[in-house]
Coordinates of C-alpha atoms and ligand atoms in Angstrom, one line a residue:
X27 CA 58.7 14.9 160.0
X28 CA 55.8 13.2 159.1
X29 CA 53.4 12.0 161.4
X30 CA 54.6 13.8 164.1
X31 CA 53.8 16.9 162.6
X32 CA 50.1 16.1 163.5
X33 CA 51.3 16.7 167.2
X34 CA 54.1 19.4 166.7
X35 CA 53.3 21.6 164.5
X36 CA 54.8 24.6 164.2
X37 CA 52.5 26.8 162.4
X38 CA 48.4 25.3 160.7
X39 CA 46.5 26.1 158.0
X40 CA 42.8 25.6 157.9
X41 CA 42.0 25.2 153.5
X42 CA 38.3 25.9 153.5
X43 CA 38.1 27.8 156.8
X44 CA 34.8 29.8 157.0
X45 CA 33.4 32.8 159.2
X46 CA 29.7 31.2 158.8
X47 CA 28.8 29.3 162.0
X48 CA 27.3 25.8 161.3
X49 CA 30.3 25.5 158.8
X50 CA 32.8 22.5 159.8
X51 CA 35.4 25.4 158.5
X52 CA 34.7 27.3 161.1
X53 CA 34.3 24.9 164.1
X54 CA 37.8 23.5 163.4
X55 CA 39.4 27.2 163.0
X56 CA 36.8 28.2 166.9
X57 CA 38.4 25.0 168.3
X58 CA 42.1 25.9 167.1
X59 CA 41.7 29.5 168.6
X60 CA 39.9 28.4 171.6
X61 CA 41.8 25.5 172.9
X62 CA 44.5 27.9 172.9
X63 CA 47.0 26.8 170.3
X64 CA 50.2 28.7 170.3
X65 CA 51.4 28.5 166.8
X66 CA 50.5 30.4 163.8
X67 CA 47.0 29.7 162.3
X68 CA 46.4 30.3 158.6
X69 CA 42.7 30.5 157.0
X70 CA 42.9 29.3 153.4
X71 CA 39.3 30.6 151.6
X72 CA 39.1 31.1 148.1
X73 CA 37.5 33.8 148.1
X74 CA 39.8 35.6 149.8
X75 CA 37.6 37.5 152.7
X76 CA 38.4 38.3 155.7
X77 CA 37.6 35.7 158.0
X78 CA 35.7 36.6 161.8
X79 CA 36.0 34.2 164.6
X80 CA 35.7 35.3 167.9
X81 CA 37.4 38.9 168.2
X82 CA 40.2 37.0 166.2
X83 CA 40.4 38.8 162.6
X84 CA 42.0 36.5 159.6
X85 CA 43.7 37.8 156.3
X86 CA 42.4 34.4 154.5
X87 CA 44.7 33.1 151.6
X88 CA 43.2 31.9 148.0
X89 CA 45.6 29.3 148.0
X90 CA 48.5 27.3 150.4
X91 CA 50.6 28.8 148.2
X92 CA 49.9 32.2 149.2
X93 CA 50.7 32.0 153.1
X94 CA 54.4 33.8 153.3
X95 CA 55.4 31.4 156.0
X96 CA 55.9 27.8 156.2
X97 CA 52.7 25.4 157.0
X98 CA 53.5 22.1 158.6
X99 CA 50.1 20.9 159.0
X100 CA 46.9 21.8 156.9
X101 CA 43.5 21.3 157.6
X102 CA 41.8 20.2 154.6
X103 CA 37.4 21.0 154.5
X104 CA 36.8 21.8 151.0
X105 CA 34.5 19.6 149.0
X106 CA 35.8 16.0 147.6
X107 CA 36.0 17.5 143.8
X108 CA 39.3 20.6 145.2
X109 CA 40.9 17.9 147.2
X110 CA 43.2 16.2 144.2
X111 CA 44.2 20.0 143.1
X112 CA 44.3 21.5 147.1
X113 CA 46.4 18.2 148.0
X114 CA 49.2 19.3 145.0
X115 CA 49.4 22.7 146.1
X116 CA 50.1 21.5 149.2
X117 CA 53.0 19.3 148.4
X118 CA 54.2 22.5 146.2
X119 CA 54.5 24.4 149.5
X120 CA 56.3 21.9 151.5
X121 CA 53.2 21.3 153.6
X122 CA 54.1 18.0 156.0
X123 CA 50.9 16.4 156.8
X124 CA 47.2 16.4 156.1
X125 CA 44.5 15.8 158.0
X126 CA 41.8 15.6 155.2
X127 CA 37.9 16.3 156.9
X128 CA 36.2 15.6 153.8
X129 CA 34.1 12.3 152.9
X130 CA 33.7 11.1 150.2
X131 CA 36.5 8.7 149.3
X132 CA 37.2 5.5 149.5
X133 CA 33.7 5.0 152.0
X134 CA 31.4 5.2 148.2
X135 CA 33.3 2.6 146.4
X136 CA 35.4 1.7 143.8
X137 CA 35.3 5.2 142.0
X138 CA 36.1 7.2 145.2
X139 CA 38.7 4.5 146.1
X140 CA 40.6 5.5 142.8
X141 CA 40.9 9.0 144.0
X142 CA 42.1 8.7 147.4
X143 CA 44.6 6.7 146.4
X144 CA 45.4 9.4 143.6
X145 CA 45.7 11.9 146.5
X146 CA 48.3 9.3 148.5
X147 CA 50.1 9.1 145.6
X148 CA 50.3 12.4 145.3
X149 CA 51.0 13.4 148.8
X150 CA 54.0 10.6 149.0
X151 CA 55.5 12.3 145.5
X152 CA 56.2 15.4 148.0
X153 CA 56.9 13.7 151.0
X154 CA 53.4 14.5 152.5
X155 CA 51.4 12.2 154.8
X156 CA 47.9 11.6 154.8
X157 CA 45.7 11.5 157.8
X158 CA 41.9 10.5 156.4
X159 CA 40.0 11.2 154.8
X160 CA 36.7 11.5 156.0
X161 CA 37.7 12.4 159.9
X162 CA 36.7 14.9 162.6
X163 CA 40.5 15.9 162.9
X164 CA 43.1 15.7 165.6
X165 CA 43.9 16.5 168.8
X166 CA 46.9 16.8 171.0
X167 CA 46.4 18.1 174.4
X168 CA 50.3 19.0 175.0
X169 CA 50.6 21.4 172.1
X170 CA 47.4 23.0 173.0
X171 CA 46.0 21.7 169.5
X172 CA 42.2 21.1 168.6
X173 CA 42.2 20.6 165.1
X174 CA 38.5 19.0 165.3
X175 CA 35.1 19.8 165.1
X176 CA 34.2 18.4 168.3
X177 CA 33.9 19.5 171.8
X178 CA 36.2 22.4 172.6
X179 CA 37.4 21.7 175.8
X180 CA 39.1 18.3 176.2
X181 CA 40.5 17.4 179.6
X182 CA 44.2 17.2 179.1
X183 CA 45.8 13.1 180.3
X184 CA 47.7 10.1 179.5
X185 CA 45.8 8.8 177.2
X186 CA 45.9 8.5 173.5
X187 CA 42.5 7.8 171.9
X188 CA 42.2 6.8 167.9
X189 CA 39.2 6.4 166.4
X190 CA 38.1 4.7 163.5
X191 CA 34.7 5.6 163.7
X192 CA 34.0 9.7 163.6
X193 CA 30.7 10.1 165.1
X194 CA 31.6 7.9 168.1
X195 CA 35.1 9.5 168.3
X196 CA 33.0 12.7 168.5
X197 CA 31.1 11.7 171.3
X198 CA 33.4 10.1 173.4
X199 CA 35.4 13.0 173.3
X200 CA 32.7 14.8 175.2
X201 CA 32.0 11.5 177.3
X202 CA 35.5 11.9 178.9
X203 CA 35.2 15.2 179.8
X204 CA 32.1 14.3 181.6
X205 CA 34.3 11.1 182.8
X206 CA 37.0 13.0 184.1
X207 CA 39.5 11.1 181.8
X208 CA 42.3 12.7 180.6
X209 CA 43.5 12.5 177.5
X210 CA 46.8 13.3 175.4
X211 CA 45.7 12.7 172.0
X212 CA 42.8 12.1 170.2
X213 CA 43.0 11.2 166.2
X214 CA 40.3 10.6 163.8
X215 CA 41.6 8.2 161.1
X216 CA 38.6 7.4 158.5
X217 CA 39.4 5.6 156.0
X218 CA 43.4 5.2 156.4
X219 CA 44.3 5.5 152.9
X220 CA 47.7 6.6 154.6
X221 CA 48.4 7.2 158.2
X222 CA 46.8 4.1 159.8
X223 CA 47.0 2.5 163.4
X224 CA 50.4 1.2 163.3
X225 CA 52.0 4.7 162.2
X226 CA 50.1 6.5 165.4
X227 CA 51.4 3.6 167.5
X228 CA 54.4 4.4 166.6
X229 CA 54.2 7.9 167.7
X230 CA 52.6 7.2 171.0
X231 CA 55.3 4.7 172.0
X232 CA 58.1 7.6 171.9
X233 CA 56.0 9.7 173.0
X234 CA 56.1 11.2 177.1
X235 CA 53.1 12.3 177.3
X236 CA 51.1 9.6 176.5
X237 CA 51.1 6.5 178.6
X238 CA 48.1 4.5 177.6
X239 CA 46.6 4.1 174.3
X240 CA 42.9 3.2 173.5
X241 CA 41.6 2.1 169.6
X242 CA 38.2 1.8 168.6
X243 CA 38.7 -0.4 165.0
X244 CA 36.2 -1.9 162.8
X245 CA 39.2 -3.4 160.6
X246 CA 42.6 -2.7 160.0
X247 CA 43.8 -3.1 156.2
X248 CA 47.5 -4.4 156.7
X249 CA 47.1 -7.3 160.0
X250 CA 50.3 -7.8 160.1
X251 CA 52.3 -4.6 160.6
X252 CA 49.7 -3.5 162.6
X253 CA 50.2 -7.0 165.3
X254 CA 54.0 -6.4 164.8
X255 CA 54.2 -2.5 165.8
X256 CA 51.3 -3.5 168.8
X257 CA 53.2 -6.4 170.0
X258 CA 56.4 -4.0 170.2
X259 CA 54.5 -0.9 171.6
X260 CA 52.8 -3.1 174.3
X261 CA 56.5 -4.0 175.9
X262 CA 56.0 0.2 176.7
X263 CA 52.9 0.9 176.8
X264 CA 49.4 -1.1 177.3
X265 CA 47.2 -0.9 174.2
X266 CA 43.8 -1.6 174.6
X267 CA 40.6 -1.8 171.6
X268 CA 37.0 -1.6 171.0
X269 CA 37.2 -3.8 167.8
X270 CA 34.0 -3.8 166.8
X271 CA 32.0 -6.4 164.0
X272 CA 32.0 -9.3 166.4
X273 CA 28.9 -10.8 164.6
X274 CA 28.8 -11.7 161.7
X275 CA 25.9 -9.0 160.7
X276 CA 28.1 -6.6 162.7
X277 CA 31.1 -7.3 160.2
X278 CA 28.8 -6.5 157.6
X279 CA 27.9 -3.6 159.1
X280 CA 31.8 -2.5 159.6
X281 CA 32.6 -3.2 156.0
X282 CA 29.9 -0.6 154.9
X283 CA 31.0 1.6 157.3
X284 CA 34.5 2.4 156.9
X285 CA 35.3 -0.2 154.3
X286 CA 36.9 -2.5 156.6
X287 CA 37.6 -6.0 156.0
X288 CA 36.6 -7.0 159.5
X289 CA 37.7 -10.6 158.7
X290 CA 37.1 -13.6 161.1
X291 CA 36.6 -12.8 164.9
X292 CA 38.3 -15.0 166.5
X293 CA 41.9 -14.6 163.9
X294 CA 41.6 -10.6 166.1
X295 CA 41.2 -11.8 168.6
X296 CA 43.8 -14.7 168.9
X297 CA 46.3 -11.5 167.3
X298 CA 45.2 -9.3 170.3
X299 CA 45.9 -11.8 172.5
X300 CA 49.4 -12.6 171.1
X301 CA 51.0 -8.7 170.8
X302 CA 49.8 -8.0 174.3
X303 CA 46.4 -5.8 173.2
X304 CA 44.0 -6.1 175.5
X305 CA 40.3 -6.5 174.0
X306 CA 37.5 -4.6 175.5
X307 CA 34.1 -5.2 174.4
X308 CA 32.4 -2.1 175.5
X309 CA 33.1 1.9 175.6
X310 CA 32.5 1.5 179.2
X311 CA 34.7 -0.8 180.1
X312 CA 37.6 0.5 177.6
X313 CA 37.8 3.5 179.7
X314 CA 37.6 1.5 182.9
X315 CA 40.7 -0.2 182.2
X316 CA 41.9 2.8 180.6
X317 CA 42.2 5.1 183.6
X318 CA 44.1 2.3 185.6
X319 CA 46.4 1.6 182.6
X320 CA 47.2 4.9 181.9
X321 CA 47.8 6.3 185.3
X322 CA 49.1 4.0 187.8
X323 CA 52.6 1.7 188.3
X324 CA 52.5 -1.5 187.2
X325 CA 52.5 -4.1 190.1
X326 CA 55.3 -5.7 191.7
X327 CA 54.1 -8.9 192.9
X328 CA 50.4 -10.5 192.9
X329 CA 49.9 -9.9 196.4
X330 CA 45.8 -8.0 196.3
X331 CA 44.7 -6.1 199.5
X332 CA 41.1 -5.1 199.5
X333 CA 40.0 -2.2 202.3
X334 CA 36.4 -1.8 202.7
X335 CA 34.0 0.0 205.6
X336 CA 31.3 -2.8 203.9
X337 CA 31.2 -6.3 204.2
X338 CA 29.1 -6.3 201.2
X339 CA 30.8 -4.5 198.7
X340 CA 33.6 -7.0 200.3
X341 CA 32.4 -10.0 199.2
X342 CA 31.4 -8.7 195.7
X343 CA 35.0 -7.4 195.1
X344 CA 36.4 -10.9 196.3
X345 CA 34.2 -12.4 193.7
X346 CA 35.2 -10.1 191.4
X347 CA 38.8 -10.6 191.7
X348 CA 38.5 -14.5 192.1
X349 CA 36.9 -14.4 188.5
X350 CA 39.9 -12.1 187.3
X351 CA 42.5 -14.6 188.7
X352 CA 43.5 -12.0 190.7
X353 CA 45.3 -12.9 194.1
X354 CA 44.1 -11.7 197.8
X355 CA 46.6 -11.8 200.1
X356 CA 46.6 -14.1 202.5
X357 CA 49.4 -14.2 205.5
X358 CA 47.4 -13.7 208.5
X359 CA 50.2 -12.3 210.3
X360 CA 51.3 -9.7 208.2
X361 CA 47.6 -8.5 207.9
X362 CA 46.6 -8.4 211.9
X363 CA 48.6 -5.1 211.0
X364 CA 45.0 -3.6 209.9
X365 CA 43.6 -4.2 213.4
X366 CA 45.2 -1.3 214.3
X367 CA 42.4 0.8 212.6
X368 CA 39.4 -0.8 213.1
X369 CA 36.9 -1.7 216.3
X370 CA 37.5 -5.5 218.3
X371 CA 34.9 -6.5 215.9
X372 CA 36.2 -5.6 212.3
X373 CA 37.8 -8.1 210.5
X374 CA 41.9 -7.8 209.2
X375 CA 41.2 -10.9 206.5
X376 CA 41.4 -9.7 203.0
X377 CA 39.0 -8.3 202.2
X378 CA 40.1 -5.8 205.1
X379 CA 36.8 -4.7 206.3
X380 CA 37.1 -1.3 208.7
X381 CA 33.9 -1.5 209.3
X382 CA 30.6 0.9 209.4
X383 CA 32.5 3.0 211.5
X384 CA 35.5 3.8 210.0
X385 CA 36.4 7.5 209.5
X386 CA 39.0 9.2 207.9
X387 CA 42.1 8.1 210.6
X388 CA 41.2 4.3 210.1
X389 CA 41.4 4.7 206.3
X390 CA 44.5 6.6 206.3
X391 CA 46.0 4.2 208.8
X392 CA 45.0 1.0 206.6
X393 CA 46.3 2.6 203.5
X394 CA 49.0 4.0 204.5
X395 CA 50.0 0.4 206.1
X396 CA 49.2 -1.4 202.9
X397 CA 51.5 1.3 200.6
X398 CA 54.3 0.3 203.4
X399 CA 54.0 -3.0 203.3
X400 CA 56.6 -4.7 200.7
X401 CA 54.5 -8.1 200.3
X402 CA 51.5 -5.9 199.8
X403 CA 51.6 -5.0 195.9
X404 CA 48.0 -3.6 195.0
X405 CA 45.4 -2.0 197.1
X406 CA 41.7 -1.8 196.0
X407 CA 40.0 1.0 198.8
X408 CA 36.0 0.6 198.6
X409 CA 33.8 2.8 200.8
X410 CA 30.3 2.5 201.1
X411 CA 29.2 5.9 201.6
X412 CA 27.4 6.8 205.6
X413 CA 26.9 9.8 207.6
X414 CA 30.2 8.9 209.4
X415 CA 32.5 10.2 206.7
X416 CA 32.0 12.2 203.8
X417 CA 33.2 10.5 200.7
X418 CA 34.9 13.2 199.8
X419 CA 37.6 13.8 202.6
X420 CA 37.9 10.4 202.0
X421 CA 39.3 11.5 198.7
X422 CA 41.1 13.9 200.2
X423 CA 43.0 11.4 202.0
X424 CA 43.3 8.8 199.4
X425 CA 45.6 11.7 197.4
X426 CA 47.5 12.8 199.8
X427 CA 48.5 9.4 201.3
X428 CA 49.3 8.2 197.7
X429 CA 51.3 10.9 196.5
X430 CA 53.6 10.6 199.9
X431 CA 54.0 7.0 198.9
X432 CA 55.4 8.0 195.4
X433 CA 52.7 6.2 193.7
X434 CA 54.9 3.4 193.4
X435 CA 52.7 0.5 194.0
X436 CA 48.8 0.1 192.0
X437 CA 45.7 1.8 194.0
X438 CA 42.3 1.6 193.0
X439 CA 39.1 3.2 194.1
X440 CA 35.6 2.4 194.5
X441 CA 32.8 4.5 196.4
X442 CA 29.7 3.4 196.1
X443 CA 27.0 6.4 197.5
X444 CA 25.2 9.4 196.1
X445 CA 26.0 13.1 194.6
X446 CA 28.9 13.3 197.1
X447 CA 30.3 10.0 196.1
X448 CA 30.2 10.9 192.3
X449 CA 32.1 13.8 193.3
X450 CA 34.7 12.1 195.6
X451 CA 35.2 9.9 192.0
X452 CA 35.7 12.7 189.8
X453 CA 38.3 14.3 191.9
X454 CA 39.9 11.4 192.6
X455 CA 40.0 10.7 188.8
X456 CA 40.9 14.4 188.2
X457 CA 44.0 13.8 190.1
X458 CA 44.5 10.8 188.3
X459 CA 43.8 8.1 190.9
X460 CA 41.4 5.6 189.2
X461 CA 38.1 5.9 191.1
X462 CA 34.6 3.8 190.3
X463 CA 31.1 4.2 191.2
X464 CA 31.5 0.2 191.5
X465 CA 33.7 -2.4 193.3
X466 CA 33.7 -5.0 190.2
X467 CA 34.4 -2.6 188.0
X468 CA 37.7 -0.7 190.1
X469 CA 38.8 -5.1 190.4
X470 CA 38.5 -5.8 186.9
X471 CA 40.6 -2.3 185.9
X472 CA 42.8 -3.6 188.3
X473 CA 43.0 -7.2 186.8
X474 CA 43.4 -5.7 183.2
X475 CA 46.7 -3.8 184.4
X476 CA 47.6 -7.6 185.7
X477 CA 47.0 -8.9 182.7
X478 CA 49.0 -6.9 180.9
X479 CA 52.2 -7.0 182.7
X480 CA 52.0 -10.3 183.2
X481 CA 52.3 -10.4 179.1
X482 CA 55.0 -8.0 179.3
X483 CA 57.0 -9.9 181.9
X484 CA 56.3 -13.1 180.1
X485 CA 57.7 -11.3 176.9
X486 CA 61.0 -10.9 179.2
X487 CA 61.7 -14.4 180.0
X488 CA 61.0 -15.5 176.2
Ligands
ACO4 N1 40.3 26.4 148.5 C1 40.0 27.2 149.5 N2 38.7 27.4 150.0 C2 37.7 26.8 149.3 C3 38.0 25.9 148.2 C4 39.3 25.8 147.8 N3 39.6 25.1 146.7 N4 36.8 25.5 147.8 C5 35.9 26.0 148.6 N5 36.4 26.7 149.5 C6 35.8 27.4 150.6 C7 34.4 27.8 150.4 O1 34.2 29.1 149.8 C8 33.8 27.8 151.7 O2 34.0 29.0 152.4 P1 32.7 30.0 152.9 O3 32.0 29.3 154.0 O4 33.4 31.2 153.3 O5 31.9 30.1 151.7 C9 34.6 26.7 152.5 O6 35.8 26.6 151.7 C10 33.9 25.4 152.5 O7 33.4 25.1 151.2 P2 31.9 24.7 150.9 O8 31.7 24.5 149.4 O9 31.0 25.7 151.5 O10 31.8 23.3 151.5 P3 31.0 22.8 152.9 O11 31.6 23.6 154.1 O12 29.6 22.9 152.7 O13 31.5 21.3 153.0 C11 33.0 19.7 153.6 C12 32.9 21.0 152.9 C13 32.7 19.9 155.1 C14 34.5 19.2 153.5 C15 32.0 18.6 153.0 O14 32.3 18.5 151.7 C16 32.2 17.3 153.7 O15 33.0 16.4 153.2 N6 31.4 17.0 154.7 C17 31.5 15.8 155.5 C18 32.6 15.9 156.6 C19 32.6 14.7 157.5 O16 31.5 14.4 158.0 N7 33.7 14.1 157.7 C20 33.8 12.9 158.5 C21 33.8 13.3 159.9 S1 33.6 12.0 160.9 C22 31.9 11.8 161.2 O17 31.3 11.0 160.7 C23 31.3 12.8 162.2

């Protein structure tokens, strides 16, 4: 075990765990008991009181050495000066791995540089991993864990985030709830004086419960293991990063951030573009591509069929997708199977349009045809919302007609409207059908999933 013990661990210890609200000790032990983790939680205080969360009573332990059971993971929130001793009396009780909250490290210079890598040394003398310092923690949806003092409540998924940054992990943590994406993992990783991108790469490769994985970085310290585990883990899975310091006042920015040597642009983002990582430039957009990536097939042909009830939003998906390199279909034939659910003056040429008038039979008749159809590999549906169906049965539809299909071929959503149409979007993301409040941005999802397997495929025939 290792770094895997971040994900399944058998039993955690919190070392500075507090009963005072306010107190990051006492967020991280609230968020352990809350989320519902099933293991056994230690509090480690040394003082020794009793520790109060909840209606949840804890003996606390002065030490790690104290607890009468083994402790595969400990939580570390005591103050920089304990950590070198708390870290030793770790690796005397066979602790595995360390997720250690507390700044100030490597982030104040030189000085605190020496010290973390004291710790590491440390840590590896036992056979201990280091996840840190200076992080909001981890969390593994599948193990029930919330080892962070963030939200509570994070809407279980595919996808694996890792976050260089803490405040922004923080936050987007609460963003996807609000998003509606689901997530498998989320890890906070500081400074990386140990455990680092490539490591939790790694992990997520092997593991089945995550399917995408999404990395904000402002740096990484060792460019080439980290290309050479992407470039492998993108043949399984899509990778895709916020790497942020574009500028070169942004760089700057990085390097007194998290001490990252953001290094030339363009050297990241020629690497991205050889080991398959695709490079978003925004949050938004990241998480665009990331619901597409982490929950639908990849295609099996470049054959795009675009169903709309607008003209409008149409023609801006069209342009959208002629921008992405992305290919209509465009056998006139094959497609006159559409004028089967729409009025004499609807129009069967991709984009499909149904018309104004289309209800919930001519939707479910054009999808349905289009998951049928072997020459037809990816299906964007965009409705403009009306009074004549209510975006949300159109939801209703969309799931049921592409879980008979087996999900086997690529479907994205966009509904453009008001409240209902949010809603229609949330549960169609809820169920894991990538759904947008716009048709550019359900195309370019769609044309980042492309992108990607076109690299894998190409990797194939190398
Ligand atoms: N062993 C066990 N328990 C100990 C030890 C020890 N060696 N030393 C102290 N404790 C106990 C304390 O008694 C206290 O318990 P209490 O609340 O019952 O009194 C608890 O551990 C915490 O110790 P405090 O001295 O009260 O420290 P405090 O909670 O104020 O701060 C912390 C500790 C949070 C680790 C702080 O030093 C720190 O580093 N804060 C920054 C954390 C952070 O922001 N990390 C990056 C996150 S990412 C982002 O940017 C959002």
């Amino acid at each position: 075990m290792g770094v895997e013990a971040l994900f399944e661990p058998r039993s955690i210890a919190v070392i500075g765990a507090s009963e005072k609200p306010g107190k990051i000790g006492y967020a991280i032990m609230k968020n352990l008991i809350e989320y519902g983790y099933e293991g056994k939680i230690y509090a480690v205080n040394v003082k020794g009181v009793e520790i109060k969360i909840g209606n949840r009573v804890f003996k606390s332990y002065k030490s790690i050495l104290d607890v009468p059971d083994e402790v595969d993971m400990a939580v570390i929130v005591v103050p920089a000066k304990f950590v070198p001793q708390v870290v030793d009396e770790c690796g005397k009780k066979g602790v595995k791995v360390l997720p250690i909250i507390t700044s100030g490290f490597g982030e104040l210079g030189e000085e605190g540089k020496k010290v973390e890598e004291q710790i590491v040394e440390t840590a590896h003398k036992y056979g201990m991993r280091i996840l840190g310092p200076n992080i909001f923690g981890v969390v593994y949806t599948p193990n029930k864990i919330n080892a962070t003092f963030g939200p509570t409540d994070v809407m279980p998924g595919s996808l694996a985030l890792i976050s260089q940054s803490g405040a922004l992990g923080i936050a987007l943590m609460g963003w996807t709830i609000l998003e509606k994406v689901g997530l498998s993992a989320v890890v906070s990783i500081g400074n990386k004086s140990d455990i680092d991108d490539a490591d939790l790469l790694e992990y997520f490769k092997k593991d089945d419960n995550t399917k995408a994985i999404l990395i904000y970085m402002e740096g990484v310290t060792d460019g080439r293991k980290f290309m050479e585990t992407a470039k492998e883990v993108s043949k399984k899975k899509p990778i895709i990063t916020i790497k942020a310091g574009r500028s070169e006042r942004g760089a700057k920015a990085a390097a007194s951030h998290t001490g990252s040597l953001a290094g030339a642009d363009k050297i990241y983002d020629a690497a991205f573009k050889q080991s398959g990582v695709l490079r978003a430039l925004t949050i938004g957009e990241a998480f665009d591509w990331a619901r597409t990536l982490g929950n639908l097939p990849e295609p099996e042909g470049e054959n795009v069929v675009i169903l709309t009830n607008g003209g409008g939003i149409g023609v801006m998906a069209t342009d959208a997708a002629e921008e992405e390199g992305l290919h209509l279909y465009d056998n006139l034939e094959e497609l006159k199977v559409f004028a089967n659910y729409m009025p004499p003056f609807g129009s069967y040429k991709n984009p499909v349009d149904l018309t104004g008038m289309a209800g919930a039979e001519s939707y479910e008749g054009a999808i349905k045809a289009a998951l049928e159809h072997p020459e037809m590999h990816s299906i964007a549906v965009l409705y403009c919302q009306t009074a004549v169906l209510d975006p949300r049965d159109l939801a209703k539809v969309v799931i049921r007609e592409y879980n008979e299909s087996g999900r086997k071929k690529p479907l994205v959503v966009a509904i453009v409207g008001g409240i209902e149409a949010k809603e229609a979007i949330d549960i169609l993301n809820e169920k894991g059908i990538p759904a947008y409040p716009e048709p550019e941005r359900a195309i370019k999802a769609l044309s980042a999933l492309y992108r990607w397997s076109r690299w894998k495929n190409k990797q194939k025939s190398e």
